[in-house]
Short mmCIF file of C-alpha atoms in Angstrom, two decimals:
data_model
loop_
_atom_site.label_atom_id
_atom_site.label_comp_id
_atom_site.label_asym_id
_atom_site.label_seq_id
_atom_site.Cartn_x
_atom_site.Cartn_y
_atom_site.Cartn_z
CA MET A 1 -42.79 67.03 46.49
CA LYS A 2 -41.98 63.65 48.01
CA GLN A 3 -39.15 63.13 45.53
CA LEU A 4 -37.74 66.58 46.25
CA LEU A 5 -37.82 66.03 49.99
CA GLY A 6 -36.32 62.57 49.59
CA SER A 7 -33.54 63.93 47.37
CA VAL A 8 -32.70 66.68 49.87
CA ILE A 9 -32.62 64.21 52.76
CA GLY A 10 -30.44 61.85 50.69
CA VAL A 11 -27.94 64.58 49.80
CA VAL A 12 -27.71 65.80 53.40
CA THR A 13 -27.18 62.19 54.60
CA LEU A 14 -24.44 61.62 52.06
CA ALA A 15 -22.75 64.89 52.99
CA LEU A 16 -22.78 64.08 56.70
CA ALA A 17 -21.51 60.55 56.01
CA GLY A 18 -18.71 62.02 53.94
CA LEU A 19 -17.79 64.40 56.77
CA LEU A 20 -17.81 61.46 59.21
CA VAL A 21 -15.47 59.42 56.97
CA LEU A 22 -13.09 62.37 56.65
CA ARG A 23 -13.23 62.85 60.47
CA ILE A 24 -12.21 59.20 60.87
CA TRP A 25 -9.09 59.91 58.85
CA ASN A 26 -8.42 63.10 60.87
CA ILE A 27 -9.20 65.41 57.94
CA SER A 28 -11.08 68.44 59.15
CA VAL A 29 -13.01 70.16 56.37
CA VAL A 30 -15.52 71.79 58.74
CA SER A 31 -15.37 71.96 62.53
CA SER A 32 -18.03 70.15 64.52
CA ALA A 33 -19.03 73.48 66.14
CA THR A 34 -19.82 74.91 62.70
CA VAL A 35 -21.88 71.83 61.82
CA LEU A 36 -23.81 72.06 65.11
CA ARG A 37 -24.50 75.78 64.63
CA SER A 38 -25.67 75.15 61.07
CA GLY A 39 -27.90 72.35 62.24
CA ALA A 40 -29.39 74.54 65.00
CA THR A 41 -29.99 77.34 62.46
CA LEU A 42 -31.78 74.95 60.12
CA ALA A 43 -33.89 73.61 63.03
CA VAL A 44 -34.95 77.13 63.98
CA LEU A 45 -35.85 77.90 60.36
CA ALA A 46 -37.85 74.64 60.06
CA ALA A 47 -39.76 75.36 63.34
CA THR A 48 -40.55 78.87 62.16
CA LEU A 49 -41.78 77.59 58.83
CA VAL A 50 -44.03 75.02 60.54
CA GLY A 51 -45.36 77.70 62.87
CA LEU A 52 -46.14 80.04 60.00
CA LEU A 53 -47.92 77.26 58.09
CA MET A 54 -49.97 76.42 61.17
CA LEU A 55 -50.96 80.11 61.51
CA ARG A 56 -51.88 80.39 57.85
CA PHE A 57 -54.15 77.33 57.88
CA THR A 58 -55.69 78.24 61.25
CA PHE A 59 -56.57 81.87 60.60
CA PHE A 60 -56.69 82.26 56.81
CA LYS A 61 -58.77 79.29 55.64
CA ASN A 62 -61.60 79.71 53.16
CA PRO A 63 -64.87 78.58 54.81
CA ALA A 64 -66.73 78.50 51.51
CA ALA A 65 -64.34 76.13 49.86
CA GLY A 66 -66.40 72.98 50.57
CA TYR A 67 -69.87 74.51 49.82
CA ASP A 68 -71.63 73.91 46.50
CA PRO A 69 -74.64 76.21 46.07
CA GLN A 70 -75.91 74.11 43.10
CA VAL A 71 -76.83 71.12 45.34
CA GLY A 72 -79.80 72.51 47.25
CA ASN A 73 -80.96 74.62 50.18
CA ARG A 74 -78.71 73.03 52.80
CA ALA A 75 -74.97 73.23 52.88
CA HIS A 76 -73.70 69.95 51.50
CA PRO A 77 -70.05 68.97 51.39
CA ARG A 78 -68.71 68.57 47.91
CA GLN A 79 -68.73 65.03 46.68
CA PRO A 80 -65.61 63.74 44.94
CA ALA A 81 -66.01 63.12 41.25
CA ASN A 82 -66.71 59.41 40.72
CA PHE A 83 -66.77 58.61 37.02
CA SER A 84 -67.11 54.83 37.49
CA GLN A 85 -70.77 54.99 38.59
CA LYS A 86 -73.55 55.52 36.05
CA LYS A 87 -76.52 57.71 36.99
CA ASP A 88 -79.91 56.51 35.82
#
């Protein structure tokens, strides 16, 4: 996921740098108003996605996910598997 996000950010950065270089040479591929509107649209989509993710993890979490009924009478959090320690 990190590589995908890094790749997307890299491609967007290269595209914006290319548009800036073309703008320096007075070559207009896309108007700045179009770039600003596209950026605003992407910002709204990103904010909506973050809001939906927050709602999902706030209201639709699984409360039994960390409970292991095999441990005992009390609710114990699951212990991470540690294969380096030997049990006697």
